[in-house]
Amino acid sequence: MNSARWGPPPATPGRLGPPDAAGLGRVPKVGKPEPDPFLGAPGGPAMSPQGCLSVTKYFLFLFNLLFFLLGGIILSFGLWILIDQQSFAAVLGSSLYALKVWSYILSGVGIITMLMGFLGCLGSLKEIRCMLGFYFGFLFLLFAVQITIGVLLYTQRVTLSGKVREFVEDAIRTYPLAGPPGEKHQGWDFIQGQLQCCGWNSYLDWHQNPVVDNSSHILYPCSCHNSSSPGERSTNTTEAPAMQQATGFCTAQGDWPVYKQGCANSVQGWLANNIISIVGICLGIALMELCLMMLSMFLFRNMGQNYDKLTRYS
C-alpha cells in the first residue's frame, strides 16, 4: 500500500498544517508574510515606532523648554514692575494701581507657564509617565476653564454688564476729595484715560458725586480731561497735574473740557473693532493646547512597560 496515500497532506501556503507525526505541534505557516503596521509592506519604506516616539519626545522637550524660558522672562518682568512701580509710572505715565494689576497678571502667567514647561520638559525627556500625566491634566484643566469662561461670558453677558455698571457707578459716587484716590478709583481713572471717555453712560454720571455736586460743578475728574475740547482755553490747566496726584479733581472755569462719550460705548466699540483678533488669539491658544494634549497622551500611552523612571532618582 502506498504510504504517501495515508500520510499527512502537504501544508498549503498561508495556512497552518495538521499536527506532525509526533503530535507536538503544527507545521509552520508558509506563504506571503503580512505587512507590519509600523514597518510597512516588504520592500517599502519603513517607519520605526521608536523613531516616531523619539521625534515626539524631543519636540515636546524643545517646545516646553521655550515655554519655560518664556515663563521665566514674564515672571521676572512682572516682579520688576511690582518692585519698581514708581519708575514705570514715571516712564509710562500710568497709574500705580494699573501697574500693580499688570504685575500680578504677568507674575501669575509666568508661574503657570514655567510650571507647564517644567512638567513637559522633564516628563518627555526622562520619560517620566506621571509627569506627562500631570502635564496632560494641567492642559486639560486650562482648556476646560477657558471654555467655561467663554460660555459664561456669552450666556451671562447681560448680568455681567449690569454688575460692571454698578461697580462703575459706585466708584464714581464714592470718589473722594481728600487724600489720594483708592485702588478702584485709580483703576477707573486709568480706564477713562486710556479709552478717552467719561462716566459709564456719559460725563453727566459724575454729577452724582457729592464732591462735584457740592462744588457747583466747578470740579471735574482730571482723568476725563480732553485737551482738544473747545473749553480748554478757558480752563485752568496748570492745576491739572498737581490736582490729579492730590485728589483726582481739576477746576474748570466754565464748561467741563472733558470727553462727552460714556465708557460703555467706548468698551463696546473697542470690542467690535478687536473681536476678530480676540477670537483668533483664543482659538490659537485652544488649538495649541489640544495639540500638546494629543502629543503628551501619545507619548504617555506608547512608552515601554518599564516606564517608571522615578525609581532611578530615589
PDB file of C-alpha atoms in Angstrom:
ATOM      1  CA  MET A   1       0.000   0.000   0.000  1.00  0.00           C
ATOM      2  CA  ASN A   2       1.300   3.399  -0.920  1.00  0.00           C
ATOM      3  CA  SER A   3       2.353   5.203   2.276  1.00  0.00           C
ATOM      4  CA  ALA A   4       2.034   8.604   0.591  1.00  0.00           C
ATOM      5  CA  ARG A   5      -1.655   7.998   0.289  1.00  0.00           C
ATOM      6  CA  TRP A   6      -2.087   7.789   4.052  1.00  0.00           C
ATOM      7  CA  GLY A   7       0.490  10.383   5.043  1.00  0.00           C
ATOM      8  CA  PRO A   8      -0.311  13.926   6.208  1.00  0.00           C
ATOM      9  CA  PRO A   9      -1.396  16.239   3.412  1.00  0.00           C
ATOM     10  CA  PRO A  10       1.096  18.922   2.423  1.00  0.00           C
ATOM     11  CA  ALA A  11       0.655  22.341   4.021  1.00  0.00           C
ATOM     12  CA  THR A  12      -0.906  24.892   1.765  1.00  0.00           C
ATOM     13  CA  PRO A  13       0.642  28.396   1.635  1.00  0.00           C
ATOM     14  CA  GLY A  14      -0.865  30.782   4.107  1.00  0.00           C
ATOM     15  CA  ARG A  15      -2.474  28.102   6.308  1.00  0.00           C
ATOM     16  CA  LEU A  16      -1.453  26.002   9.285  1.00  0.00           C
ATOM     17  CA  GLY A  17      -0.938  22.336   8.533  1.00  0.00           C
ATOM     18  CA  PRO A  18      -2.154  19.459  10.698  1.00  0.00           C
ATOM     19  CA  PRO A  19      -0.134  18.241  13.682  1.00  0.00           C
ATOM     20  CA  ASP A  20       3.101  16.483  12.828  1.00  0.00           C
ATOM     21  CA  ALA A  21       3.656  12.791  13.269  1.00  0.00           C
ATOM     22  CA  ALA A  22       4.743  13.133  16.894  1.00  0.00           C
ATOM     23  CA  GLY A  23       1.713  15.272  17.717  1.00  0.00           C
ATOM     24  CA  LEU A  24       3.859  18.006  19.199  1.00  0.00           C
ATOM     25  CA  GLY A  25       2.854  20.933  17.070  1.00  0.00           C
ATOM     26  CA  ARG A  26       1.662  22.205  13.750  1.00  0.00           C
ATOM     27  CA  VAL A  27       3.514  22.725  10.563  1.00  0.00           C
ATOM     28  CA  PRO A  28       4.845  26.316  10.382  1.00  0.00           C
ATOM     29  CA  LYS A  29       2.829  28.694   8.252  1.00  0.00           C
ATOM     30  CA  VAL A  30       4.342  29.368   4.893  1.00  0.00           C
ATOM     31  CA  GLY A  31       3.365  31.818   2.245  1.00  0.00           C
ATOM     32  CA  LYS A  32       3.366  35.583   1.754  1.00  0.00           C
ATOM     33  CA  PRO A  33       4.095  37.454   5.026  1.00  0.00           C
ATOM     34  CA  GLU A  34       1.590  40.003   6.250  1.00  0.00           C
ATOM     35  CA  PRO A  35       2.721  43.669   6.303  1.00  0.00           C
ATOM     36  CA  ASP A  36       3.693  45.088   9.682  1.00  0.00           C
ATOM     37  CA  PRO A  37       1.641  48.177  10.672  1.00  0.00           C
ATOM     38  CA  PHE A  38       4.791  50.110  11.640  1.00  0.00           C
ATOM     39  CA  LEU A  39       7.391  48.715   9.221  1.00  0.00           C
ATOM     40  CA  GLY A  40       5.094  48.822   6.197  1.00  0.00           C
ATOM     41  CA  ALA A  41       4.956  46.408   3.304  1.00  0.00           C
ATOM     42  CA  PRO A  42       8.038  44.309   2.479  1.00  0.00           C
ATOM     43  CA  GLY A  43      10.329  46.297   0.241  1.00  0.00           C
ATOM     44  CA  GLY A  44       8.539  49.575   1.050  1.00  0.00           C
ATOM     45  CA  PRO A  45       9.678  52.486   3.170  1.00  0.00           C
ATOM     46  CA  ALA A  46       9.998  51.561   6.851  1.00  0.00           C
ATOM     47  CA  MET A  47       8.635  53.715   9.702  1.00  0.00           C
ATOM     48  CA  SER A  48      10.089  52.749  13.052  1.00  0.00           C
ATOM     49  CA  PRO A  49       7.817  53.236  16.079  1.00  0.00           C
ATOM     50  CA  GLN A  50      10.857  54.143  18.161  1.00  0.00           C
ATOM     51  CA  GLY A  51      11.729  56.891  15.689  1.00  0.00           C
ATOM     52  CA  CYS A  52       8.202  58.284  15.885  1.00  0.00           C
ATOM     53  CA  LEU A  53       8.341  58.270  19.689  1.00  0.00           C
ATOM     54  CA  SER A  54      11.748  59.960  19.647  1.00  0.00           C
ATOM     55  CA  VAL A  55      10.514  62.747  17.383  1.00  0.00           C
ATOM     56  CA  THR A  56       7.501  63.302  19.627  1.00  0.00           C
ATOM     57  CA  LYS A  57       9.638  63.251  22.775  1.00  0.00           C
ATOM     58  CA  TYR A  58      12.207  65.773  21.603  1.00  0.00           C
ATOM     59  CA  PHE A  59       9.592  68.023  20.019  1.00  0.00           C
ATOM     60  CA  LEU A  60       7.756  68.227  23.348  1.00  0.00           C
ATOM     61  CA  PHE A  61      11.052  68.817  25.141  1.00  0.00           C
ATOM     62  CA  LEU A  62      12.155  71.714  22.903  1.00  0.00           C
ATOM     63  CA  PHE A  63       8.706  73.299  22.800  1.00  0.00           C
ATOM     64  CA  ASN A  64       8.312  73.186  26.577  1.00  0.00           C
ATOM     65  CA  LEU A  65      11.879  74.397  27.088  1.00  0.00           C
ATOM     66  CA  LEU A  66      10.949  77.540  25.155  1.00  0.00           C
ATOM     67  CA  PHE A  67       7.789  77.728  27.270  1.00  0.00           C
ATOM     68  CA  PHE A  68       9.843  77.506  30.465  1.00  0.00           C
ATOM     69  CA  LEU A  69      12.261  80.246  29.367  1.00  0.00           C
ATOM     70  CA  LEU A  70       9.399  82.478  28.235  1.00  0.00           C
ATOM     71  CA  GLY A  71       7.666  81.989  31.586  1.00  0.00           C
ATOM     72  CA  GLY A  72      10.839  82.980  33.410  1.00  0.00           C
ATOM     73  CA  ILE A  73      11.110  86.190  31.382  1.00  0.00           C
ATOM     74  CA  ILE A  74       7.443  87.067  32.009  1.00  0.00           C
ATOM     75  CA  LEU A  75       7.764  86.360  35.747  1.00  0.00           C
ATOM     76  CA  SER A  76      10.923  88.476  36.011  1.00  0.00           C
ATOM     77  CA  PHE A  77       9.264  91.371  34.194  1.00  0.00           C
ATOM     78  CA  GLY A  78       6.194  91.165  36.434  1.00  0.00           C
ATOM     79  CA  LEU A  79       8.320  91.196  39.585  1.00  0.00           C
ATOM     80  CA  TRP A  80      10.354  94.094  38.212  1.00  0.00           C
ATOM     81  CA  ILE A  81       7.178  96.153  37.717  1.00  0.00           C
ATOM     82  CA  LEU A  82       5.961  95.229  41.208  1.00  0.00           C
ATOM     83  CA  ILE A  83       9.240  96.244  42.866  1.00  0.00           C
ATOM     84  CA  ASP A  84       9.950  99.410  40.856  1.00  0.00           C
ATOM     85  CA  GLN A  85       6.441 100.806  40.308  1.00  0.00           C
ATOM     86  CA  GLN A  86       7.454 104.460  40.654  1.00  0.00           C
ATOM     87  CA  SER A  87       9.946 104.313  37.802  1.00  0.00           C
ATOM     88  CA  PHE A  88       7.487 102.589  35.469  1.00  0.00           C
ATOM     89  CA  ALA A  89       4.753 105.057  36.420  1.00  0.00           C
ATOM     90  CA  ALA A  90       7.057 107.966  35.584  1.00  0.00           C
ATOM     91  CA  VAL A  91       8.145 106.488  32.235  1.00  0.00           C
ATOM     92  CA  LEU A  92       4.791 105.108  31.061  1.00  0.00           C
ATOM     93  CA  GLY A  93       2.598 107.781  32.641  1.00  0.00           C
ATOM     94  CA  SER A  94       0.321 105.089  34.083  1.00  0.00           C
ATOM     95  CA  SER A  95      -1.316 104.854  37.480  1.00  0.00           C
ATOM     96  CA  LEU A  96       0.183 102.761  40.270  1.00  0.00           C
ATOM     97  CA  TYR A  97      -2.969 100.669  40.512  1.00  0.00           C
ATOM     98  CA  ALA A  98      -2.804  99.701  36.843  1.00  0.00           C
ATOM     99  CA  LEU A  99       0.869  98.784  37.184  1.00  0.00           C
ATOM    100  CA  LYS A 100       0.129  96.670  40.260  1.00  0.00           C
ATOM    101  CA  VAL A 101      -2.625  94.803  38.422  1.00  0.00           C
ATOM    102  CA  TRP A 102      -0.387  94.163  35.412  1.00  0.00           C
ATOM    103  CA  SER A 103       2.461  92.993  37.642  1.00  0.00           C
ATOM    104  CA  TYR A 104       0.157  90.445  39.321  1.00  0.00           C
ATOM    105  CA  ILE A 105      -1.153  89.256  35.949  1.00  0.00           C
ATOM    106  CA  LEU A 106       2.324  88.891  34.440  1.00  0.00           C
ATOM    107  CA  SER A 107       3.646  87.110  37.528  1.00  0.00           C
ATOM    108  CA  GLY A 108       0.738  84.643  37.521  1.00  0.00           C
ATOM    109  CA  VAL A 109       1.096  83.934  33.795  1.00  0.00           C
ATOM    110  CA  GLY A 110       4.858  83.473  34.226  1.00  0.00           C
ATOM    111  CA  ILE A 111       4.447  80.992  37.084  1.00  0.00           C
ATOM    112  CA  ILE A 112       1.848  78.924  35.196  1.00  0.00           C
ATOM    113  CA  THR A 113       3.966  78.930  32.028  1.00  0.00           C
ATOM    114  CA  MET A 114       7.096  77.860  33.911  1.00  0.00           C
ATOM    115  CA  LEU A 115       5.204  75.049  35.663  1.00  0.00           C
ATOM    116  CA  MET A 116       3.845  73.734  32.363  1.00  0.00           C
ATOM    117  CA  GLY A 117       7.262  73.959  30.742  1.00  0.00           C
ATOM    118  CA  PHE A 118       8.922  72.130  33.635  1.00  0.00           C
ATOM    119  CA  LEU A 119       6.433  69.243  33.573  1.00  0.00           C
ATOM    120  CA  GLY A 120       6.608  68.940  29.789  1.00  0.00           C
ATOM    121  CA  CYS A 121      10.420  69.154  29.594  1.00  0.00           C
ATOM    122  CA  LEU A 122      11.285  66.688  32.336  1.00  0.00           C
ATOM    123  CA  GLY A 123       8.385  64.339  31.636  1.00  0.00           C
ATOM    124  CA  SER A 124       9.174  63.986  27.925  1.00  0.00           C
ATOM    125  CA  LEU A 125      12.979  63.935  28.107  1.00  0.00           C
ATOM    126  CA  LYS A 126      13.265  61.478  31.024  1.00  0.00           C
ATOM    127  CA  GLU A 127      10.085  59.595  30.029  1.00  0.00           C
ATOM    128  CA  ILE A 128       8.515  60.053  33.441  1.00  0.00           C
ATOM    129  CA  ARG A 129       4.966  58.930  32.903  1.00  0.00           C
ATOM    130  CA  CYS A 130       3.437  60.545  35.985  1.00  0.00           C
ATOM    131  CA  MET A 131       4.782  63.965  34.948  1.00  0.00           C
ATOM    132  CA  LEU A 132       3.301  63.557  31.485  1.00  0.00           C
ATOM    133  CA  GLY A 133       0.007  62.684  33.152  1.00  0.00           C
ATOM    134  CA  PHE A 134       0.153  65.839  35.267  1.00  0.00           C
ATOM    135  CA  TYR A 135       1.088  67.815  32.155  1.00  0.00           C
ATOM    136  CA  PHE A 136      -1.916  66.464  30.246  1.00  0.00           C
ATOM    137  CA  GLY A 137      -4.233  67.074  33.213  1.00  0.00           C
ATOM    138  CA  PHE A 138      -2.972  70.625  33.646  1.00  0.00           C
ATOM    139  CA  LEU A 139      -3.523  71.423  29.963  1.00  0.00           C
ATOM    140  CA  PHE A 140      -6.968  69.838  30.053  1.00  0.00           C
ATOM    141  CA  LEU A 141      -7.865  71.901  33.135  1.00  0.00           C
ATOM    142  CA  LEU A 142      -6.767  75.125  31.436  1.00  0.00           C
ATOM    143  CA  PHE A 143      -8.716  74.198  28.311  1.00  0.00           C
ATOM    144  CA  ALA A 144     -11.851  73.434  30.338  1.00  0.00           C
ATOM    145  CA  VAL A 145     -11.540  76.712  32.287  1.00  0.00           C
ATOM    146  CA  GLN A 146     -11.212  78.700  29.061  1.00  0.00           C
ATOM    147  CA  ILE A 147     -14.280  77.030  27.565  1.00  0.00           C
ATOM    148  CA  THR A 148     -16.260  77.605  30.781  1.00  0.00           C
ATOM    149  CA  ILE A 149     -15.301  81.282  30.943  1.00  0.00           C
ATOM    150  CA  GLY A 150     -16.239  81.765  27.294  1.00  0.00           C
ATOM    151  CA  VAL A 151     -19.643  80.129  27.765  1.00  0.00           C
ATOM    152  CA  LEU A 152     -20.355  82.129  30.945  1.00  0.00           C
ATOM    153  CA  LEU A 153     -19.349  85.410  29.322  1.00  0.00           C
ATOM    154  CA  TYR A 154     -21.685  84.735  26.406  1.00  0.00           C
ATOM    155  CA  THR A 155     -24.663  83.459  28.390  1.00  0.00           C
ATOM    156  CA  GLN A 156     -24.350  85.925  31.303  1.00  0.00           C
ATOM    157  CA  ARG A 157     -23.351  88.993  29.284  1.00  0.00           C
ATOM    158  CA  VAL A 158     -26.436  90.991  30.340  1.00  0.00           C
ATOM    159  CA  THR A 159     -25.896  90.225  34.033  1.00  0.00           C
ATOM    160  CA  LEU A 160     -22.177  90.943  33.715  1.00  0.00           C
ATOM    161  CA  SER A 161     -22.873  94.302  32.072  1.00  0.00           C
ATOM    162  CA  GLY A 162     -25.195  95.209  34.959  1.00  0.00           C
ATOM    163  CA  LYS A 163     -22.547  94.261  37.543  1.00  0.00           C
ATOM    164  CA  VAL A 164     -19.915  96.360  35.775  1.00  0.00           C
ATOM    165  CA  ARG A 165     -22.296  99.329  35.622  1.00  0.00           C
ATOM    166  CA  GLU A 166     -22.988  99.053  39.357  1.00  0.00           C
ATOM    167  CA  PHE A 167     -19.251  98.891  40.101  1.00  0.00           C
ATOM    168  CA  VAL A 168     -18.543 101.972  37.985  1.00  0.00           C
ATOM    169  CA  GLU A 169     -21.428 103.958  39.480  1.00  0.00           C
ATOM    170  CA  ASP A 170     -20.206 103.106  42.976  1.00  0.00           C
ATOM    171  CA  ALA A 171     -16.645 104.162  42.082  1.00  0.00           C
ATOM    172  CA  ILE A 172     -17.899 107.486  40.702  1.00  0.00           C
ATOM    173  CA  ARG A 173     -20.229 108.129  43.622  1.00  0.00           C
ATOM    174  CA  THR A 174     -17.583 107.391  46.291  1.00  0.00           C
ATOM    175  CA  TYR A 175     -14.673 109.174  44.595  1.00  0.00           C
ATOM    176  CA  PRO A 176     -13.034 111.097  47.499  1.00  0.00           C
ATOM    177  CA  LEU A 177     -11.935 114.721  47.655  1.00  0.00           C
ATOM    178  CA  ALA A 178      -9.381 114.485  50.470  1.00  0.00           C
ATOM    179  CA  GLY A 179      -6.335 112.278  50.063  1.00  0.00           C
ATOM    180  CA  PRO A 180      -5.272 110.123  47.131  1.00  0.00           C
ATOM    181  CA  PRO A 181      -7.957 108.015  45.405  1.00  0.00           C
ATOM    182  CA  GLY A 182      -8.394 104.364  46.308  1.00  0.00           C
ATOM    183  CA  GLU A 183      -7.393 101.448  44.105  1.00  0.00           C
ATOM    184  CA  LYS A 184     -10.754 101.057  42.380  1.00  0.00           C
ATOM    185  CA  HIS A 185     -10.878 104.811  41.747  1.00  0.00           C
ATOM    186  CA  GLN A 186      -7.369 104.752  40.270  1.00  0.00           C
ATOM    187  CA  GLY A 187      -8.389 101.819  38.108  1.00  0.00           C
ATOM    188  CA  TRP A 188     -11.404 103.717  36.787  1.00  0.00           C
ATOM    189  CA  ASP A 189      -9.222 106.780  36.157  1.00  0.00           C
ATOM    190  CA  PHE A 190      -6.894 104.583  34.112  1.00  0.00           C
ATOM    191  CA  ILE A 191      -9.781 103.217  32.016  1.00  0.00           C
ATOM    192  CA  GLN A 192     -11.197 106.679  31.349  1.00  0.00           C
ATOM    193  CA  GLY A 193      -7.781 107.985  30.323  1.00  0.00           C
ATOM    194  CA  GLN A 194      -6.994 105.045  28.037  1.00  0.00           C
ATOM    195  CA  LEU A 195     -10.403 104.845  26.341  1.00  0.00           C
ATOM    196  CA  GLN A 196     -10.836 108.642  26.267  1.00  0.00           C
ATOM    197  CA  CYS A 197     -14.281 108.528  27.807  1.00  0.00           C
ATOM    198  CA  CYS A 198     -16.013 109.906  30.887  1.00  0.00           C
ATOM    199  CA  GLY A 199     -18.526 108.150  33.139  1.00  0.00           C
ATOM    200  CA  TRP A 200     -20.378 104.983  32.221  1.00  0.00           C
ATOM    201  CA  ASN A 201     -23.245 106.369  30.132  1.00  0.00           C
ATOM    202  CA  SER A 202     -21.885 109.933  29.723  1.00  0.00           C
ATOM    203  CA  TYR A 203     -19.904 112.554  31.606  1.00  0.00           C
ATOM    204  CA  LEU A 204     -23.125 113.539  33.408  1.00  0.00           C
ATOM    205  CA  ASP A 205     -22.705 110.464  35.613  1.00  0.00           C
ATOM    206  CA  TRP A 206     -20.112 112.448  37.589  1.00  0.00           C
ATOM    207  CA  HIS A 207     -22.835 114.824  38.760  1.00  0.00           C
ATOM    208  CA  GLN A 208     -23.843 112.047  41.182  1.00  0.00           C
ATOM    209  CA  ASN A 209     -20.576 112.533  43.054  1.00  0.00           C
ATOM    210  CA  PRO A 210     -21.121 114.624  46.251  1.00  0.00           C
ATOM    211  CA  VAL A 211     -17.798 116.434  45.784  1.00  0.00           C
ATOM    212  CA  VAL A 212     -18.728 117.598  42.293  1.00  0.00           C
ATOM    213  CA  ASP A 213     -22.294 118.447  43.326  1.00  0.00           C
ATOM    214  CA  ASN A 214     -21.204 120.489  46.364  1.00  0.00           C
ATOM    215  CA  SER A 215     -18.697 122.446  44.277  1.00  0.00           C
ATOM    216  CA  SER A 216     -21.480 123.689  41.976  1.00  0.00           C
ATOM    217  CA  HIS A 217     -19.948 121.547  39.225  1.00  0.00           C
ATOM    218  CA  ILE A 218     -16.706 123.549  39.200  1.00  0.00           C
ATOM    219  CA  LEU A 219     -14.644 120.421  39.919  1.00  0.00           C
ATOM    220  CA  TYR A 220     -14.403 117.682  37.325  1.00  0.00           C
ATOM    221  CA  PRO A 221     -12.378 114.428  37.127  1.00  0.00           C
ATOM    222  CA  CYS A 222      -8.922 115.008  35.697  1.00  0.00           C
ATOM    223  CA  SER A 223      -8.917 111.571  34.032  1.00  0.00           C
ATOM    224  CA  CYS A 224     -11.720 112.806  31.764  1.00  0.00           C
ATOM    225  CA  HIS A 225      -9.710 115.815  30.628  1.00  0.00           C
ATOM    226  CA  ASN A 226      -9.871 116.421  26.865  1.00  0.00           C
ATOM    227  CA  SER A 227      -7.052 118.647  25.657  1.00  0.00           C
ATOM    228  CA  SER A 228      -8.822 119.246  22.332  1.00  0.00           C
ATOM    229  CA  SER A 229     -12.090 120.364  23.950  1.00  0.00           C
ATOM    230  CA  PRO A 230     -13.440 123.818  22.916  1.00  0.00           C
ATOM    231  CA  GLY A 231     -13.472 124.855  26.582  1.00  0.00           C
ATOM    232  CA  GLU A 232      -9.788 124.068  27.015  1.00  0.00           C
ATOM    233  CA  ARG A 233      -8.705 127.721  26.637  1.00  0.00           C
ATOM    234  CA  SER A 234     -10.920 128.847  29.499  1.00  0.00           C
ATOM    235  CA  THR A 235      -9.776 126.115  31.880  1.00  0.00           C
ATOM    236  CA  ASN A 236      -7.025 126.429  34.417  1.00  0.00           C
ATOM    237  CA  THR A 237      -4.944 123.559  33.034  1.00  0.00           C
ATOM    238  CA  THR A 238      -1.905 124.345  35.175  1.00  0.00           C
ATOM    239  CA  GLU A 239      -3.641 122.768  38.149  1.00  0.00           C
ATOM    240  CA  ALA A 240      -4.365 119.502  36.415  1.00  0.00           C
ATOM    241  CA  PRO A 241      -1.160 117.538  37.159  1.00  0.00           C
ATOM    242  CA  ALA A 242      -0.943 118.632  40.786  1.00  0.00           C
ATOM    243  CA  MET A 243      -4.627 118.130  41.434  1.00  0.00           C
ATOM    244  CA  GLN A 244      -4.522 114.733  39.752  1.00  0.00           C
ATOM    245  CA  GLN A 245      -1.868 113.499  42.178  1.00  0.00           C
ATOM    246  CA  ALA A 246      -3.564 115.010  45.230  1.00  0.00           C
ATOM    247  CA  THR A 247      -7.271 114.293  44.753  1.00  0.00           C
ATOM    248  CA  GLY A 248      -8.038 113.384  41.131  1.00  0.00           C
ATOM    249  CA  PHE A 249     -10.218 116.503  40.590  1.00  0.00           C
ATOM    250  CA  CYS A 250      -9.428 119.546  38.470  1.00  0.00           C
ATOM    251  CA  THR A 251     -11.015 123.000  38.450  1.00  0.00           C
ATOM    252  CA  ALA A 252     -12.992 124.262  35.453  1.00  0.00           C
ATOM    253  CA  GLN A 253     -13.863 127.853  34.598  1.00  0.00           C
ATOM    254  CA  GLY A 254     -16.982 127.332  32.549  1.00  0.00           C
ATOM    255  CA  ASP A 255     -17.926 124.133  30.747  1.00  0.00           C
ATOM    256  CA  TRP A 256     -16.047 120.983  31.555  1.00  0.00           C
ATOM    257  CA  PRO A 257     -13.261 120.268  28.998  1.00  0.00           C
ATOM    258  CA  VAL A 258     -13.923 116.531  29.126  1.00  0.00           C
ATOM    259  CA  TYR A 259     -14.863 113.695  26.811  1.00  0.00           C
ATOM    260  CA  LYS A 260     -18.632 113.616  26.411  1.00  0.00           C
ATOM    261  CA  GLN A 261     -18.920 109.953  25.429  1.00  0.00           C
ATOM    262  CA  GLY A 262     -19.503 107.345  28.133  1.00  0.00           C
ATOM    263  CA  CYS A 263     -17.170 104.416  28.607  1.00  0.00           C
ATOM    264  CA  ALA A 264     -19.912 101.861  27.923  1.00  0.00           C
ATOM    265  CA  ASN A 265     -19.979 102.875  24.250  1.00  0.00           C
ATOM    266  CA  SER A 266     -16.180 103.020  24.158  1.00  0.00           C
ATOM    267  CA  VAL A 267     -15.882  99.465  25.514  1.00  0.00           C
ATOM    268  CA  GLN A 268     -18.442  98.187  23.003  1.00  0.00           C
ATOM    269  CA  GLY A 269     -16.633  99.970  20.189  1.00  0.00           C
ATOM    270  CA  TRP A 270     -13.285  98.541  21.259  1.00  0.00           C
ATOM    271  CA  LEU A 271     -14.723  95.022  21.364  1.00  0.00           C
ATOM    272  CA  ALA A 272     -16.332  95.472  17.945  1.00  0.00           C
ATOM    273  CA  ASN A 273     -13.032  96.637  16.422  1.00  0.00           C
ATOM    274  CA  ASN A 274     -10.934  93.892  18.009  1.00  0.00           C
ATOM    275  CA  ILE A 275     -13.337  90.951  18.124  1.00  0.00           C
ATOM    276  CA  ILE A 276     -11.593  89.149  15.231  1.00  0.00           C
ATOM    277  CA  SER A 277      -8.191  89.444  16.894  1.00  0.00           C
ATOM    278  CA  ILE A 278      -9.584  88.300  20.257  1.00  0.00           C
ATOM    279  CA  VAL A 279     -11.335  85.251  18.761  1.00  0.00           C
ATOM    280  CA  GLY A 280      -8.255  84.394  16.679  1.00  0.00           C
ATOM    281  CA  ILE A 281      -5.951  84.504  19.701  1.00  0.00           C
ATOM    282  CA  CYS A 282      -8.353  82.390  21.779  1.00  0.00           C
ATOM    283  CA  LEU A 283      -8.712  79.792  19.007  1.00  0.00           C
ATOM    284  CA  GLY A 284      -4.948  79.683  18.501  1.00  0.00           C
ATOM    285  CA  ILE A 285      -4.340  79.054  22.205  1.00  0.00           C
ATOM    286  CA  ALA A 286      -7.055  76.368  22.282  1.00  0.00           C
ATOM    287  CA  LEU A 287      -5.641  74.574  19.221  1.00  0.00           C
ATOM    288  CA  MET A 288      -2.126  74.673  20.678  1.00  0.00           C
ATOM    289  CA  GLU A 289      -3.391  73.163  23.930  1.00  0.00           C
ATOM    290  CA  LEU A 290      -5.230  70.409  22.033  1.00  0.00           C
ATOM    291  CA  CYS A 291      -2.109  69.544  20.011  1.00  0.00           C
ATOM    292  CA  LEU A 292       0.063  69.404  23.119  1.00  0.00           C
ATOM    293  CA  MET A 293      -2.514  67.238  24.907  1.00  0.00           C
ATOM    294  CA  MET A 294      -2.614  64.772  21.995  1.00  0.00           C
ATOM    295  CA  LEU A 295       1.188  64.578  21.762  1.00  0.00           C
ATOM    296  CA  SER A 296       1.615  64.097  25.509  1.00  0.00           C
ATOM    297  CA  MET A 297      -1.063  61.384  25.596  1.00  0.00           C
ATOM    298  CA  PHE A 298       0.521  59.649  22.565  1.00  0.00           C
ATOM    299  CA  LEU A 299       3.884  59.600  24.332  1.00  0.00           C
ATOM    300  CA  PHE A 300       2.222  58.527  27.597  1.00  0.00           C
ATOM    301  CA  ARG A 301       0.451  55.534  26.047  1.00  0.00           C
ATOM    302  CA  ASN A 302       3.303  54.303  23.840  1.00  0.00           C
ATOM    303  CA  MET A 303       6.124  54.168  26.388  1.00  0.00           C
ATOM    304  CA  GLY A 304       7.589  50.813  27.315  1.00  0.00           C
ATOM    305  CA  GLN A 305       6.402  48.771  30.243  1.00  0.00           C
ATOM    306  CA  ASN A 306       9.379  49.869  32.368  1.00  0.00           C
ATOM    307  CA  TYR A 307       8.212  53.448  32.308  1.00  0.00           C
ATOM    308  CA  ASP A 308       8.647  54.494  35.926  1.00  0.00           C
ATOM    309  CA  LYS A 309      11.959  56.380  35.790  1.00  0.00           C
ATOM    310  CA  LEU A 310      11.426  57.995  39.204  1.00  0.00           C
ATOM    311  CA  THR A 311      12.951  54.949  40.890  1.00  0.00           C
ATOM    312  CA  ARG A 312      16.294  55.877  39.347  1.00  0.00           C
ATOM    313  CA  TYR A 313      16.476  59.042  41.425  1.00  0.00           C
ATOM    314  CA  SER A 314      15.262  57.560  44.711  1.00  0.00           C
TER     315      SER A 314
END
